[in-house]
Short mmCIF file of C-alpha atoms and ligand atoms in Angstrom, two decimals:
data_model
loop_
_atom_site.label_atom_id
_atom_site.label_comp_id
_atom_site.label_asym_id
_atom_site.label_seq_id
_atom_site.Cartn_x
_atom_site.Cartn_y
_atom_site.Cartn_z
CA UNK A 1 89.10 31.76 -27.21
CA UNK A 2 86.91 30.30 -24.40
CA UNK A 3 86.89 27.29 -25.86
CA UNK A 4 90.33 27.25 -26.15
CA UNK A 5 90.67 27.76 -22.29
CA UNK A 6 87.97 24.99 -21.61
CA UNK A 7 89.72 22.79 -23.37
CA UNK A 8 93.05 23.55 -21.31
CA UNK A 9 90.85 23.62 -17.97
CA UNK A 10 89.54 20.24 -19.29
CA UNK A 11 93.14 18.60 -19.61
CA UNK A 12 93.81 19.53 -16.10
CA UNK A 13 90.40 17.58 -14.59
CA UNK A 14 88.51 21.06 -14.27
CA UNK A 15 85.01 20.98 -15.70
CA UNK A 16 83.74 24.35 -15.37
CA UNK A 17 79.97 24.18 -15.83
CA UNK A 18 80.40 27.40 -17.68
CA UNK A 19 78.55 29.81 -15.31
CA UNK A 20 81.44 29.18 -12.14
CA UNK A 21 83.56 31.95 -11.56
CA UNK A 22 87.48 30.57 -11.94
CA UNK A 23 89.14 31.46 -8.25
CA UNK A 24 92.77 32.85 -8.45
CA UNK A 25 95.30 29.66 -8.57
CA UNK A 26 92.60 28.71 -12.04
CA UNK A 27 93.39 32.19 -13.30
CA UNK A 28 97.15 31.97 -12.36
CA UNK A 29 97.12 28.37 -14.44
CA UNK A 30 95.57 29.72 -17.39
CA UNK A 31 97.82 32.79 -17.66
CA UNK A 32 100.98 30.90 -17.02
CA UNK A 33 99.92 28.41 -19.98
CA UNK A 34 99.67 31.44 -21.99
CA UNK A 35 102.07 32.95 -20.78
CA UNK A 36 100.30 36.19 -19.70
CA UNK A 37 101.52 38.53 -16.67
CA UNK A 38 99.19 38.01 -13.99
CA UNK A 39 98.70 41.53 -11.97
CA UNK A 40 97.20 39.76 -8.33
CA UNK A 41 94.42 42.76 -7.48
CA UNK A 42 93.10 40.81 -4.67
CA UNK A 43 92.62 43.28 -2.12
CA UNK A 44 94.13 41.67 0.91
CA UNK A 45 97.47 41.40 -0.90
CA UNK A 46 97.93 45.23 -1.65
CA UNK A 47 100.48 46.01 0.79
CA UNK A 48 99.79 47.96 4.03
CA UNK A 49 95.79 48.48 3.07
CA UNK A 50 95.14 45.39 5.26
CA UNK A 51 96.22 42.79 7.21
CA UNK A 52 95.40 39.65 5.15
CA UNK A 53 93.00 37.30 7.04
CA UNK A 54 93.92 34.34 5.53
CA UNK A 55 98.09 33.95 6.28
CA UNK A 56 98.43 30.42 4.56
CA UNK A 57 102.31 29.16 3.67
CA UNK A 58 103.46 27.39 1.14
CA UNK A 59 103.30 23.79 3.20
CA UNK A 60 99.48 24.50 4.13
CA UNK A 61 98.30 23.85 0.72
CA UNK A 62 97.89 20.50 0.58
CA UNK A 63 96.22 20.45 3.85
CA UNK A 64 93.42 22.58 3.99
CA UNK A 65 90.17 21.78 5.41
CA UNK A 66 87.15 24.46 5.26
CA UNK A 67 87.22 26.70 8.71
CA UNK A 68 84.22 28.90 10.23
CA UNK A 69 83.94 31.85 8.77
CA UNK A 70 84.51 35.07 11.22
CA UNK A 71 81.38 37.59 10.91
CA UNK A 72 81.87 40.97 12.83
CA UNK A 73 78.49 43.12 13.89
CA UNK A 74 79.39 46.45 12.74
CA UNK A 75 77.50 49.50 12.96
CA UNK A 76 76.33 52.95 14.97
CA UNK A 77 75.61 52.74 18.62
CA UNK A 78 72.20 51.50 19.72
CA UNK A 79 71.80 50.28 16.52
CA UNK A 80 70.96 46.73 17.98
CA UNK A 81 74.80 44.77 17.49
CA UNK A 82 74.23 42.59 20.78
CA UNK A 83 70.49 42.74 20.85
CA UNK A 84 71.01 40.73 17.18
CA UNK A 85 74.20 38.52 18.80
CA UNK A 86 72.18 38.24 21.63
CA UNK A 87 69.41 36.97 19.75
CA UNK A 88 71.55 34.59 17.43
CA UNK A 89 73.51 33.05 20.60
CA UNK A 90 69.96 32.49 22.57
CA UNK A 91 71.74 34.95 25.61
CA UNK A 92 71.12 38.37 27.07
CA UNK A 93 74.54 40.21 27.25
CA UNK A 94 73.27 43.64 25.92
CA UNK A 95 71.06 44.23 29.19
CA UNK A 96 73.70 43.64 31.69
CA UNK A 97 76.23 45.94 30.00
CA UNK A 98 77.32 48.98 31.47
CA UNK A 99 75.10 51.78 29.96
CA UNK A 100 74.03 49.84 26.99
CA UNK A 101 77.78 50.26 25.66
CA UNK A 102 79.69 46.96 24.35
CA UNK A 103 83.33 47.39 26.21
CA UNK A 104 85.69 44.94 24.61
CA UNK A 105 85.04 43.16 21.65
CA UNK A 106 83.20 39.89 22.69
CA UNK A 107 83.63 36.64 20.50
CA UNK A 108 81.48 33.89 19.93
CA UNK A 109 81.31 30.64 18.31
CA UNK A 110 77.39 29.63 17.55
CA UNK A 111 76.30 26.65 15.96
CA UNK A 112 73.85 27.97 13.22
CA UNK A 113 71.02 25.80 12.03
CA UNK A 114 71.60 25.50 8.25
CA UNK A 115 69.28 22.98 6.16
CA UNK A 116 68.67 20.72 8.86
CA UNK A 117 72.47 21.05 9.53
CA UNK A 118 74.72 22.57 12.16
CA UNK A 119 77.48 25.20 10.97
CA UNK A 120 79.76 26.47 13.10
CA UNK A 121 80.11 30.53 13.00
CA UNK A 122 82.22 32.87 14.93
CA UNK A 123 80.79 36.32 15.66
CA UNK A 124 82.60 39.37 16.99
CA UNK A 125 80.43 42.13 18.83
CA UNK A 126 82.69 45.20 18.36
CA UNK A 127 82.22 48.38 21.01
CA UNK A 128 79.69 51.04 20.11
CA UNK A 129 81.93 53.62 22.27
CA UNK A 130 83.63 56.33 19.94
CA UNK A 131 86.79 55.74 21.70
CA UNK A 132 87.03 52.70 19.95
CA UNK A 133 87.29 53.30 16.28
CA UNK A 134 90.82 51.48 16.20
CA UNK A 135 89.22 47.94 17.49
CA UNK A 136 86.83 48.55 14.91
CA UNK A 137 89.37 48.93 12.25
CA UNK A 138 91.38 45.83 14.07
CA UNK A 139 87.69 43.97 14.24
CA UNK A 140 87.35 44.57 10.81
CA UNK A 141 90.67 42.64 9.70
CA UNK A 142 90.07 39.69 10.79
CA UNK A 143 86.61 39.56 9.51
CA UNK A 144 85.15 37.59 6.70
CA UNK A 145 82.14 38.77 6.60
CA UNK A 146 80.90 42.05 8.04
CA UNK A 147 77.17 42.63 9.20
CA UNK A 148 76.39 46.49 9.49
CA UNK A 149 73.21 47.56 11.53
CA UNK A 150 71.49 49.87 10.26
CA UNK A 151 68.56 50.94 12.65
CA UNK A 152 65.17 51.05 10.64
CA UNK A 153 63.90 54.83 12.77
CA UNK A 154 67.13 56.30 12.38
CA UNK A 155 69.34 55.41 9.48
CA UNK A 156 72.60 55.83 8.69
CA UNK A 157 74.86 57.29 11.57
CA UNK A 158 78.56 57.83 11.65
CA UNK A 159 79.60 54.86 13.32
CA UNK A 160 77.92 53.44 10.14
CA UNK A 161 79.41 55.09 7.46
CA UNK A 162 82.65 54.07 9.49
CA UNK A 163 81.72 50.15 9.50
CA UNK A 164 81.29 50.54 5.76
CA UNK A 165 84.85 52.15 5.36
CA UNK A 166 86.26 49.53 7.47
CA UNK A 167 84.37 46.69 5.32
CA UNK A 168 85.40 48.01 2.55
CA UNK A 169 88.98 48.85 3.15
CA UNK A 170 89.60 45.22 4.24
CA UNK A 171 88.00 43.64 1.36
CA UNK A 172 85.14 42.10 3.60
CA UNK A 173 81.60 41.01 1.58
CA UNK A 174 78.83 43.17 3.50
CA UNK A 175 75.81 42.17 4.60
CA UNK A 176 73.50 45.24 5.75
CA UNK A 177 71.06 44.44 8.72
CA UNK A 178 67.93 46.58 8.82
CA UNK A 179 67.04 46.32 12.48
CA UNK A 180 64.17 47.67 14.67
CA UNK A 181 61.68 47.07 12.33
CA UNK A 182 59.08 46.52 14.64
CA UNK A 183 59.12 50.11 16.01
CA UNK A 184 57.06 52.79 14.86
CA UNK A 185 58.63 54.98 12.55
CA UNK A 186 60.58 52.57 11.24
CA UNK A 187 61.22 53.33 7.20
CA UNK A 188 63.82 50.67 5.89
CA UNK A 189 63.11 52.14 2.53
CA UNK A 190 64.67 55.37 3.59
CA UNK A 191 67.44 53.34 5.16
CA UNK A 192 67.84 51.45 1.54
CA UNK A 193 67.97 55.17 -0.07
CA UNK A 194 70.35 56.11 2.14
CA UNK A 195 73.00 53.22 1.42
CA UNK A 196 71.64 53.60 -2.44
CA UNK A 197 73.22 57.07 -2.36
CA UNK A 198 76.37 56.03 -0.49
CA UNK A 199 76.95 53.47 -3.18
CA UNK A 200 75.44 50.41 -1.69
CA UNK A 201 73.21 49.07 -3.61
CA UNK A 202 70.47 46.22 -2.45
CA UNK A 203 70.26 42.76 -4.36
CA UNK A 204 66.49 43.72 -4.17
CA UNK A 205 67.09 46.53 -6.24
CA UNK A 206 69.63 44.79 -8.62
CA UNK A 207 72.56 46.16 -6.69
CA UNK A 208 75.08 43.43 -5.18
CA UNK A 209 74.72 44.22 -1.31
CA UNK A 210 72.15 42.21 0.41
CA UNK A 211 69.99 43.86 2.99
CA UNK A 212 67.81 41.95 5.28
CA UNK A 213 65.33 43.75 7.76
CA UNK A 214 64.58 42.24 10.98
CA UNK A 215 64.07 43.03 14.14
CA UNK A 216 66.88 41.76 16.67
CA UNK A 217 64.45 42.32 19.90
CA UNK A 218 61.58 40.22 18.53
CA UNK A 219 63.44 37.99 16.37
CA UNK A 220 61.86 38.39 12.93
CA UNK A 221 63.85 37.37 9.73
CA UNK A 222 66.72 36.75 12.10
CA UNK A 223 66.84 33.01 10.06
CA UNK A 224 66.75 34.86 6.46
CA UNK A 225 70.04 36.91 7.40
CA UNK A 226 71.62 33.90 8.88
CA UNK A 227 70.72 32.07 5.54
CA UNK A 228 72.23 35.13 3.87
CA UNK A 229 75.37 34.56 5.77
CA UNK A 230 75.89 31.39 4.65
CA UNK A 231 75.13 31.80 1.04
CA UNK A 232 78.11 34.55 1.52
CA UNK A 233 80.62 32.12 3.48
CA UNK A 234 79.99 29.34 0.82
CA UNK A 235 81.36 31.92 -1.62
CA UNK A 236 84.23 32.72 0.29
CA UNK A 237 85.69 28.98 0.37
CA UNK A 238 87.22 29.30 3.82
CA UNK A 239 90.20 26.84 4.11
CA UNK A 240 93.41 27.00 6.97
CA UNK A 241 95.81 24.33 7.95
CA UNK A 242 94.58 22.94 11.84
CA UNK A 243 97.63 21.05 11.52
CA UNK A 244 100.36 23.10 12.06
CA UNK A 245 101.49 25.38 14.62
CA UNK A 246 98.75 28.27 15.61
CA UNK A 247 99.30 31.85 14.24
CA UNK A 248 96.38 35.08 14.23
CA UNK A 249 95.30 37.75 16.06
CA UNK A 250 94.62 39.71 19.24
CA UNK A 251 91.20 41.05 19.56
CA UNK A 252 90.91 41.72 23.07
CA UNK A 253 93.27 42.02 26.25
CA UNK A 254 93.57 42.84 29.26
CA UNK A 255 94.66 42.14 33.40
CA UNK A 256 93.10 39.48 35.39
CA UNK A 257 93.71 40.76 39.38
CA UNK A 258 93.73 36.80 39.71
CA UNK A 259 94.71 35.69 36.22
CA UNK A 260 97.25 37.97 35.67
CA UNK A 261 97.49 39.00 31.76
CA UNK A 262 95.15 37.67 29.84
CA UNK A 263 94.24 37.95 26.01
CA UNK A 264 91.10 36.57 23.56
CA UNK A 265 93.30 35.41 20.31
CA UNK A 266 91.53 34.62 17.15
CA UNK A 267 93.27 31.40 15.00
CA UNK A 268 93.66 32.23 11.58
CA UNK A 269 95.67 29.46 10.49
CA UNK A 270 96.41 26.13 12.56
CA UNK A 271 96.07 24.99 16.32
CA UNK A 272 96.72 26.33 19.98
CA UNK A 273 97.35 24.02 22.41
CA UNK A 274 98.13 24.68 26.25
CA UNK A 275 101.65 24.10 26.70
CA UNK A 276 102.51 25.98 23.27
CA UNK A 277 104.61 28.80 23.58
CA UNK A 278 103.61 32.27 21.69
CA UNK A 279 104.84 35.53 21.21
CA UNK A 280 101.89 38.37 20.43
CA UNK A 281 103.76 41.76 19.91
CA UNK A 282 106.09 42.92 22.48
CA UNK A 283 104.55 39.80 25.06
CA UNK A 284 105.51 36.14 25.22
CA UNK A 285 104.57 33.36 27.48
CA UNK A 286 103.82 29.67 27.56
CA UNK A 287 99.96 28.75 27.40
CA UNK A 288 98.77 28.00 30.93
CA UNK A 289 95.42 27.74 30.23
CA UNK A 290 92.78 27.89 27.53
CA UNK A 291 89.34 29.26 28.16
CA UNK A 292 86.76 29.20 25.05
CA UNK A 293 83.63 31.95 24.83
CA UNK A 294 81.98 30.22 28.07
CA UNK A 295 84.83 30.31 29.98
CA UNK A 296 85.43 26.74 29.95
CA UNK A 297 88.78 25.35 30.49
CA UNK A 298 89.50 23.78 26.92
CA UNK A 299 92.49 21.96 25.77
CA UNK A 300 92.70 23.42 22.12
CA UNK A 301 91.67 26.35 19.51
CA UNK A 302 91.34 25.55 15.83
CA UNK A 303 91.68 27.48 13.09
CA UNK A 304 88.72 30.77 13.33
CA UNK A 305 88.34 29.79 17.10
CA UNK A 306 88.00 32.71 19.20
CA UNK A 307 90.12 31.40 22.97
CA UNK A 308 91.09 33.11 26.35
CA UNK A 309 94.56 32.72 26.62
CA UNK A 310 96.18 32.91 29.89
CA UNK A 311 100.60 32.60 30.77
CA UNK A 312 101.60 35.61 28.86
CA UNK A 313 104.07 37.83 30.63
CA UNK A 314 102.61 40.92 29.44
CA UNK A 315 99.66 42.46 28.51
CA UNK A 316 99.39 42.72 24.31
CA UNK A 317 97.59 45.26 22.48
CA UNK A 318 94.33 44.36 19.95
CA UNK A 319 95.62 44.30 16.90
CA UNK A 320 99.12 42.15 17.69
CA UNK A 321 99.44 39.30 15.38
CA UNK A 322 100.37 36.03 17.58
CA UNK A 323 102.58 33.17 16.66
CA UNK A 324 103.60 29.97 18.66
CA UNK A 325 107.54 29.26 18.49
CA UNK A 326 109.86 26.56 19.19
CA UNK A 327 111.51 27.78 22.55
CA UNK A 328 110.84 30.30 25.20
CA UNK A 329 114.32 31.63 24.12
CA UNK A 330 112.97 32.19 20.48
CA UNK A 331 110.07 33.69 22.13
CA UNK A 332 111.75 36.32 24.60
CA UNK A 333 114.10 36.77 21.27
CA UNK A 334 111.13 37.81 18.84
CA UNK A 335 109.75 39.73 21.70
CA UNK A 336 112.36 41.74 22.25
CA UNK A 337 113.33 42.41 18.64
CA UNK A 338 109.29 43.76 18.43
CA UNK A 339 109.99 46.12 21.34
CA UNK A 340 112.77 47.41 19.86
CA UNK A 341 111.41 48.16 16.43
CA UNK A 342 108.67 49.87 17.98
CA UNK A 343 110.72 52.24 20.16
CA UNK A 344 112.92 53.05 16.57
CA UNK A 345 109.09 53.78 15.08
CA UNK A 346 107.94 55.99 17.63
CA UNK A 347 111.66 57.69 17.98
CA UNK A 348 111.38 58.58 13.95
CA UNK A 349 107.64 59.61 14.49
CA UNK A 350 108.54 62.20 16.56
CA UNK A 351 112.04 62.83 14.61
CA UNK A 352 109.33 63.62 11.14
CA UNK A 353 107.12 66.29 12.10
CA UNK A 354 106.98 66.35 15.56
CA UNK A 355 103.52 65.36 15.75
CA UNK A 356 102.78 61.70 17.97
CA UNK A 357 99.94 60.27 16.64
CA UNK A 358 97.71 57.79 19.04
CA UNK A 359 99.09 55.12 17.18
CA UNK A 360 102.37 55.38 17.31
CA UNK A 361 102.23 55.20 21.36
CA UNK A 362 99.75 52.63 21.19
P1 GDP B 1 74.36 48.31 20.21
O1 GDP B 1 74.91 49.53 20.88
O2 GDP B 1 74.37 48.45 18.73
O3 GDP B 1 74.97 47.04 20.71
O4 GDP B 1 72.79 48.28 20.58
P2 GDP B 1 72.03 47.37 21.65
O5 GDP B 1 71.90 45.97 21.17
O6 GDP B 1 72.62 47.59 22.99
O7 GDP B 1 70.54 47.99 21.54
C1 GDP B 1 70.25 49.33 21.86
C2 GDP B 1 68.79 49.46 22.26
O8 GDP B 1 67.94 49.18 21.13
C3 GDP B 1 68.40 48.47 23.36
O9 GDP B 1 67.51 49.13 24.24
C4 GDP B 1 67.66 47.38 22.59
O10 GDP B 1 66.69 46.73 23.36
C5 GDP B 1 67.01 48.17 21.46
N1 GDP B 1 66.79 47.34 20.27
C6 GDP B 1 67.71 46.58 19.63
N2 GDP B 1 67.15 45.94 18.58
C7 GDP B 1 65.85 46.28 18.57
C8 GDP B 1 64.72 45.92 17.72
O11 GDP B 1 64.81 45.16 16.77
N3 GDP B 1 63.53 46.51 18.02
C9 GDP B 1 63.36 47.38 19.06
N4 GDP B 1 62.15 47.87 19.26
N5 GDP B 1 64.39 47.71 19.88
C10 GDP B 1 65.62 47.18 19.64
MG1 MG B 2 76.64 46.69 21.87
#
């Protein structure tokens, strides 16, 4: 009975207040005392749907401190993505880009004003270009929250019904972002009707998906969304280890004609330091140099931290998981071991059915 399991949550020093939802280790305990089967349907742990975002051992447990949360702007091109990062972040990176298009995906940490206090956020800006529906997906996956823009005088697009798969298929909590409306012609009702009958339902209308409409260019309700944000991260209970060697992802890379290979690497569990040595898919190196989101030389990266890495001997792809090693040996070793599992891949993709997909070359 539920008093029953009060009781037993009681005994261990829990005191629910009885509307708290119990997070997974509470449901493991209560099941194990008695002695039910738990079936884990947490979505990050079905295998090969996702990567997981939060890779936590074991040893981290008892060392976990909260982290930023990582929010990704999704949604169709010219929806407003970096007019609304751009607005957040106080800059102006959407007018100088090359034909309005977002090239790589740009990373950010901003310190958002939160009840008279600072939080820190990371934000990814993915690209707009259709080319680059795999960085999305990758974009997506290490995402805890996802924002989707949704302009106001258009409505859903494509690229949006593609940020919503990509939410969705990596677990991440959406928040939608009803942008432009300051134009004329601008009908977020329509836009709400539109994600109503796509199965997205607004809080508003006693759905679960909040929806927020501002307007990126002139700034309005920018604070409400931000607020939403953080109503969403508190839920999440972000936690990784800073103390232990750094492992996460690639989001970005590419070749410096001065820098040589270079590569942004999200943490998503412990702390880079220059002088660590990584391996990130089929390239390895020892950290040369650190660069955070303004290009300053910095010494570290904790856990969420978006950082420039430079001292790799090869260009990764977006997408490679990174891990710092003991040795340079151990490196070149797990390098090498990558290469050559990938080569087997693509030598049985062609071996099934003759077909090469992107992917497999990629
Ligand atoms: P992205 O491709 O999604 O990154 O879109 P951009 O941020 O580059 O914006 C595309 C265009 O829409 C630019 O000309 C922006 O100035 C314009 N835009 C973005 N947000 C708003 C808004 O809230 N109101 C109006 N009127 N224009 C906007
Ligand atoms: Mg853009």
């Amino acid at each position: 009975s539920d008093g029953e399991i009060l009781g037993f949550l009681y005994s261990k020093g829990i005191k629910p207040d009885g509307v708290q939802t119990l997070d997974r280790d509470m449901v493991k305990m209560i099941c194990k005392e008695y002695g039910v089967e738990v079936i884990d349907t947490d979505p990050m742990k079905v295998e090969g749907l996702v990567k997981k975002r939060e890779i936590l051992d074991e040893d981290d447990l008892d060392k976990l401190k909260d982290r930023p949360p990582v929010i990704t702007i999704m949604g169709h091109v010219d929806h407003g993505k970096t007019t609304l990062l751009d607005y957040i972040r106080k800059s102006k990176v959407a007018a100088s880009e090359a034909g309005g298009i977002t090239q790589g995906i740009g990373a950010y940490k901003v310190q958002v004003p939160v009840d008279g206090k600072q939080l820190p956020c990371v934000f990814l800006d993915t690209p707009g270009h259709e080319a680059f529906g795999a960085m999305r997906a990758r974009g997506a996956s290490v995402t805890d929250i996802a924002i989707v823009v949704v302009a106001a005088d258009d409505g859903i697009r494509p690229q949006t019904n593609e940020a919503i798969a990509h939410a969705k298929a990596a677990g991440v909590p959406i928040i939608i972002a009803i942008n432009k409306i300051d134009k004329d012609g601008a009908n977020p009702e329509r836009v709400m009707q539109e994600l109503s009958s796509i199965g997205l339902m607004p809080e508003d209308w006693g759905g679960d998906i909040p929806m927020v409409q501002i307007s990126a260019l002139k700034g309005n309700n920018i604070d409400d969304l931000l607020e939403t944000v953080m109503l969403v991260t508190e839920l999440q209970e972000l936690k990784a280890n800073p103390d232990r060697r750094a492992k996460g992802t690639v989001i970005e890379a590419g070749l410096d004609k001065s820098k040589g290979p270079f590569a942004t690497f999200i943490m998503q569990n412990g702390t880079l330091r220059r002088g660590d040595v990584v391996v990130c898919g089929e390239a390895f190196g020892k950290v040369r140099a650190l660069f955070d989101d303004g290009g300053k030389r910095v010494d570290e990266a904790t856990p969420s931290i978006p950082v420039q890495v430079i001292g790799l001997n090869n260009v990764p792809i977006a997408g490679d998981e990174f891990e710092v090693v003991d040795s340079l040996d151990t490196a070149r070793e797990k390098a090498e071991a990558r290469a050559e599992s990938l080569r087997n891949e693509r030598i049985s993709a062609k071996a099934g059915d003759g077909k090469v997909t992107l992917s497999s070359l990629a």
